[in-house]
Amino acid sequence: MTDNKLLQHTSELICTRISHDIIGNVGAVSNAVELLEEGDMDFIDDIRSILKVSSKILSARLKFFRLVFGLQNANLTDFETVKTTAESYLQTIGNASYPITVNLKIEDIQWTRPALLTVMILADVVIKGAEIDITEKDNVLTAQVRSLHSLANEKIKNIEIILSGGEVENPAQYAPVVYLQNILNNDKKIHIMNDNMLTLIIR
């Protein structure tokens, strides 16, 4: 695949993935607005709840996606903002009973975007709650996810296929993996280990 075709392919995957991740809550906001326009005050509490929850999710996800996929952003150098943005994103995926938490320890800004991408990749394989640990040391990034429940083995298998150069069904689901490979630009490689936990090592 030529560089231009690779760029176009990756852009299409990212756009599809982002659209998929926000369309549900955009639809919920649209439905709530329609109920408001109908003027039926019997549903006002439900409308208020829908708008509050959906707007919070949309805001958190879009802020995260802008950091991960957007052009150069000053916030990428603010590690505290990066951490809180990742935490807010994970709150839109997990729930109170089975939260997904992240322990993010990076000091070199070159690792900020790759670290956020690993947050997204690892969160995608979580079924019920998990702890994600991401550390950077000696120019190596290590990202691990530990879950009290099982992880999505089919998704892990597909990640392994993509990392080995293969193709999978529903490739947009794995846009973060493809994009991470692209930004590393052959300077570093992604290694995957799947034992009692899923680990990604970039070096």
CSV table of N, CA and C in Angstrom, one decimal, residues 126-188:
chain,number,residue,atom,x,y,z
A,126,VAL,N,-11.7,-4.8,27.2
A,126,VAL,CA,-12.3,-5.1,28.6
A,126,VAL,C,-13.8,-5.4,28.5
A,127,ILE,N,-14.2,-6.4,29.2
A,127,ILE,CA,-15.6,-6.9,29.3
A,127,ILE,C,-16.3,-6.3,30.5
A,128,LYS,N,-15.7,-6.5,31.7
A,128,LYS,CA,-16.2,-6.0,32.9
A,128,LYS,C,-15.1,-5.4,33.8
A,129,GLY,N,-15.0,-4.1,33.8
A,129,GLY,CA,-14.0,-3.5,34.7
A,129,GLY,C,-12.6,-4.0,34.6
A,130,ALA,N,-11.6,-3.1,34.8
A,130,ALA,CA,-10.2,-3.4,34.7
A,130,ALA,C,-9.4,-2.3,35.2
A,131,GLU,N,-8.1,-2.6,35.4
A,131,GLU,CA,-7.1,-1.6,35.8
A,131,GLU,C,-6.1,-1.6,34.6
A,132,ILE,N,-5.8,-0.4,34.1
A,132,ILE,CA,-4.8,-0.2,33.1
A,132,ILE,C,-3.6,0.6,33.7
A,133,ASP,N,-2.5,0.0,33.5
A,133,ASP,CA,-1.2,0.6,33.9
A,133,ASP,C,-0.3,0.9,32.7
A,134,ILE,N,0.1,2.2,32.6
A,134,ILE,CA,1.0,2.6,31.5
A,134,ILE,C,2.2,3.3,32.1
A,135,THR,N,3.3,2.8,31.8
A,135,THR,CA,4.6,3.4,32.3
A,135,THR,C,5.6,3.6,31.2
A,136,GLU,N,6.4,4.6,31.4
A,136,GLU,CA,7.5,4.8,30.4
A,136,GLU,C,8.8,4.9,31.1
A,137,LYS,N,9.8,4.1,30.7
A,137,LYS,CA,11.1,4.0,31.3
A,137,LYS,C,12.1,3.6,30.3
A,138,ASP,N,13.2,4.3,30.3
A,138,ASP,CA,14.3,4.0,29.4
A,138,ASP,C,13.9,3.9,27.9
A,139,ASN,N,13.0,4.9,27.5
A,139,ASN,CA,12.5,5.0,26.2
A,139,ASN,C,11.7,3.8,25.7
A,140,VAL,N,11.1,3.1,26.7
A,140,VAL,CA,10.2,2.0,26.4
A,140,VAL,C,8.8,2.3,27.1
A,141,LEU,N,7.8,2.1,26.4
A,141,LEU,CA,6.4,2.3,26.9
A,141,LEU,C,5.8,0.9,27.2
A,142,THR,N,5.3,0.7,28.4
A,142,THR,CA,4.7,-0.6,28.7
A,142,THR,C,3.3,-0.3,29.2
A,143,ALA,N,2.3,-1.0,28.5
A,143,ALA,CA,0.9,-0.8,28.8
A,143,ALA,C,0.3,-2.1,29.1
A,144,GLN,N,-0.4,-2.2,30.3
A,144,GLN,CA,-1.0,-3.5,30.7
A,144,GLN,C,-2.4,-3.3,31.1
A,145,VAL,N,-3.2,-4.3,30.9
A,145,VAL,CA,-4.6,-4.2,31.4
A,145,VAL,C,-4.9,-5.5,32.2
A,146,ARG,N,-5.4,-5.3,33.4
A,146,ARG,CA,-5.7,-6.5,34.3
A,146,ARG,C,-7.2,-6.4,34.6
A,147,SER,N,-7.9,-7.5,34.4
A,147,SER,CA,-9.3,-7.5,34.7
A,147,SER,C,-9.6,-8.6,35.6
A,148,LEU,N,-10.6,-8.4,36.5
A,148,LEU,CA,-11.1,-9.5,37.4
A,148,LEU,C,-11.9,-10.4,36.6
A,149,HIS,N,-12.4,-10.0,35.5
A,149,HIS,CA,-13.2,-10.8,34.6
A,149,HIS,C,-12.4,-11.1,33.3
A,150,SER,N,-12.9,-11.9,32.5
A,150,SER,CA,-12.2,-12.2,31.2
A,150,SER,C,-12.1,-11.1,30.3
A,151,LEU,N,-11.1,-11.1,29.4
A,151,LEU,CA,-10.9,-10.1,28.4
A,151,LEU,C,-11.5,-10.6,27.1
A,152,ALA,N,-11.8,-9.8,26.1
A,152,ALA,CA,-12.4,-10.2,24.9
A,152,ALA,C,-11.3,-10.8,24.0
A,153,ASN,N,-11.2,-12.1,24.0
A,153,ASN,CA,-10.1,-12.9,23.3
A,153,ASN,C,-10.2,-12.7,21.8
A,154,GLU,N,-11.4,-12.6,21.3
A,154,GLU,CA,-11.5,-12.4,19.8
A,154,GLU,C,-10.9,-11.1,19.4
A,155,LYS,N,-11.1,-10.0,20.2
A,155,LYS,CA,-10.5,-8.7,19.9
A,155,LYS,C,-9.0,-8.8,20.0
A,156,ILE,N,-8.5,-9.5,21.1
A,156,ILE,CA,-7.1,-9.6,21.3
A,156,ILE,C,-6.4,-10.3,20.1
A,157,LYS,N,-7.1,-11.4,19.6
A,157,LYS,CA,-6.6,-12.1,18.4
A,157,LYS,C,-6.5,-11.2,17.2
A,158,ASN,N,-7.5,-10.3,17.0
A,158,ASN,CA,-7.5,-9.4,15.9
A,158,ASN,C,-6.4,-8.4,16.0
A,159,ILE,N,-6.1,-7.9,17.2
A,159,ILE,CA,-5.0,-7.0,17.4
A,159,ILE,C,-3.7,-7.7,17.0
A,160,GLU,N,-3.5,-8.9,17.4
A,160,GLU,CA,-2.3,-9.7,17.0
A,160,GLU,C,-2.2,-9.8,15.5
A,161,ILE,N,-3.4,-10.1,14.8
A,161,ILE,CA,-3.4,-10.2,13.4
A,161,ILE,C,-3.0,-8.9,12.7
A,162,ILE,N,-3.5,-7.8,13.2
A,162,ILE,CA,-3.1,-6.5,12.6
A,162,ILE,C,-1.7,-6.2,12.8
A,163,LEU,N,-1.2,-6.5,14.0
A,163,LEU,CA,0.3,-6.2,14.3
A,163,LEU,C,1.2,-7.0,13.5
A,164,SER,N,0.7,-8.2,13.0
A,164,SER,CA,1.5,-9.1,12.2
A,164,SER,C,1.3,-8.8,10.7
A,165,GLY,N,0.5,-7.7,10.4
A,165,GLY,CA,0.3,-7.3,9.0
A,165,GLY,C,-0.9,-7.9,8.3
A,166,GLY,N,-1.8,-8.6,9.1
A,166,GLY,CA,-3.0,-9.2,8.5
A,166,GLY,C,-4.2,-8.3,8.5
A,167,GLU,N,-5.3,-8.8,7.9
A,167,GLU,CA,-6.5,-8.0,7.9
A,167,GLU,C,-7.6,-8.7,8.7
A,168,VAL,N,-8.5,-7.9,9.2
A,168,VAL,CA,-9.6,-8.4,10.1
A,168,VAL,C,-10.9,-7.8,9.6
A,169,GLU,N,-12.0,-8.5,10.0
A,169,GLU,CA,-13.3,-7.9,9.8
A,169,GLU,C,-13.5,-6.7,10.7
A,170,ASN,N,-14.4,-5.8,10.2
A,170,ASN,CA,-14.6,-4.6,11.0
A,170,ASN,C,-13.3,-3.9,11.4
A,171,PRO,N,-12.5,-3.5,10.5
A,171,PRO,CA,-11.2,-2.9,10.8
A,171,PRO,C,-11.3,-1.6,11.5
A,172,ALA,N,-12.4,-0.8,11.4
A,172,ALA,CA,-12.5,0.5,12.0
A,172,ALA,C,-12.5,0.3,13.6
A,173,GLN,N,-12.9,-0.8,14.1
A,173,GLN,CA,-12.9,-1.1,15.5
A,173,GLN,C,-11.4,-1.0,16.0
A,174,TYR,N,-10.5,-1.3,15.1
A,174,TYR,CA,-9.1,-1.4,15.5
A,174,TYR,C,-8.3,-0.2,14.9
A,175,ALA,N,-9.0,0.9,14.6
A,175,ALA,CA,-8.3,2.1,14.1
A,175,ALA,C,-7.2,2.6,15.1
A,176,PRO,N,-7.3,2.5,16.4
A,176,PRO,CA,-6.2,3.0,17.3
A,176,PRO,C,-4.9,2.1,17.1
A,177,VAL,N,-5.1,0.9,16.8
A,177,VAL,CA,-3.9,0.0,16.6
A,177,VAL,C,-3.2,0.4,15.3
A,178,VAL,N,-4.0,0.6,14.2
A,178,VAL,CA,-3.5,1.0,12.9
A,178,VAL,C,-2.8,2.3,13.0
A,179,TYR,N,-3.4,3.3,13.7
A,179,TYR,CA,-2.9,4.6,13.8
A,179,TYR,C,-1.6,4.6,14.6
A,180,LEU,N,-1.6,3.8,15.7
A,180,LEU,CA,-0.4,3.7,16.5
A,180,LEU,C,0.8,3.2,15.7
A,181,GLN,N,0.5,2.2,14.9
A,181,GLN,CA,1.6,1.6,14.0
A,181,GLN,C,2.1,2.7,13.1
A,182,ASN,N,1.2,3.5,12.5
A,182,ASN,CA,1.6,4.6,11.6
A,182,ASN,C,2.5,5.6,12.2
A,183,ILE,N,2.1,6.1,13.4
A,183,ILE,CA,2.8,7.2,14.0
A,183,ILE,C,4.2,6.7,14.5
A,184,LEU,N,4.3,5.4,14.8
A,184,LEU,CA,5.6,4.9,15.2
A,184,LEU,C,6.6,4.9,14.0
A,185,ASN,N,6.0,4.8,12.8
A,185,ASN,CA,6.8,5.0,11.6
A,185,ASN,C,8.0,4.1,11.5
A,186,ASN,N,7.9,2.8,11.9
A,186,ASN,CA,9.0,1.9,11.8
A,186,ASN,C,10.2,2.2,12.8
A,187,ASP,N,10.1,3.3,13.5
A,187,ASP,CA,11.2,3.7,14.4
A,187,ASP,C,11.1,2.8,15.7
A,188,LYS,N,9.9,2.4,16.0
A,188,LYS,CA,9.7,1.5,17.2
A,188,LYS,C,8.6,0.4,16.8
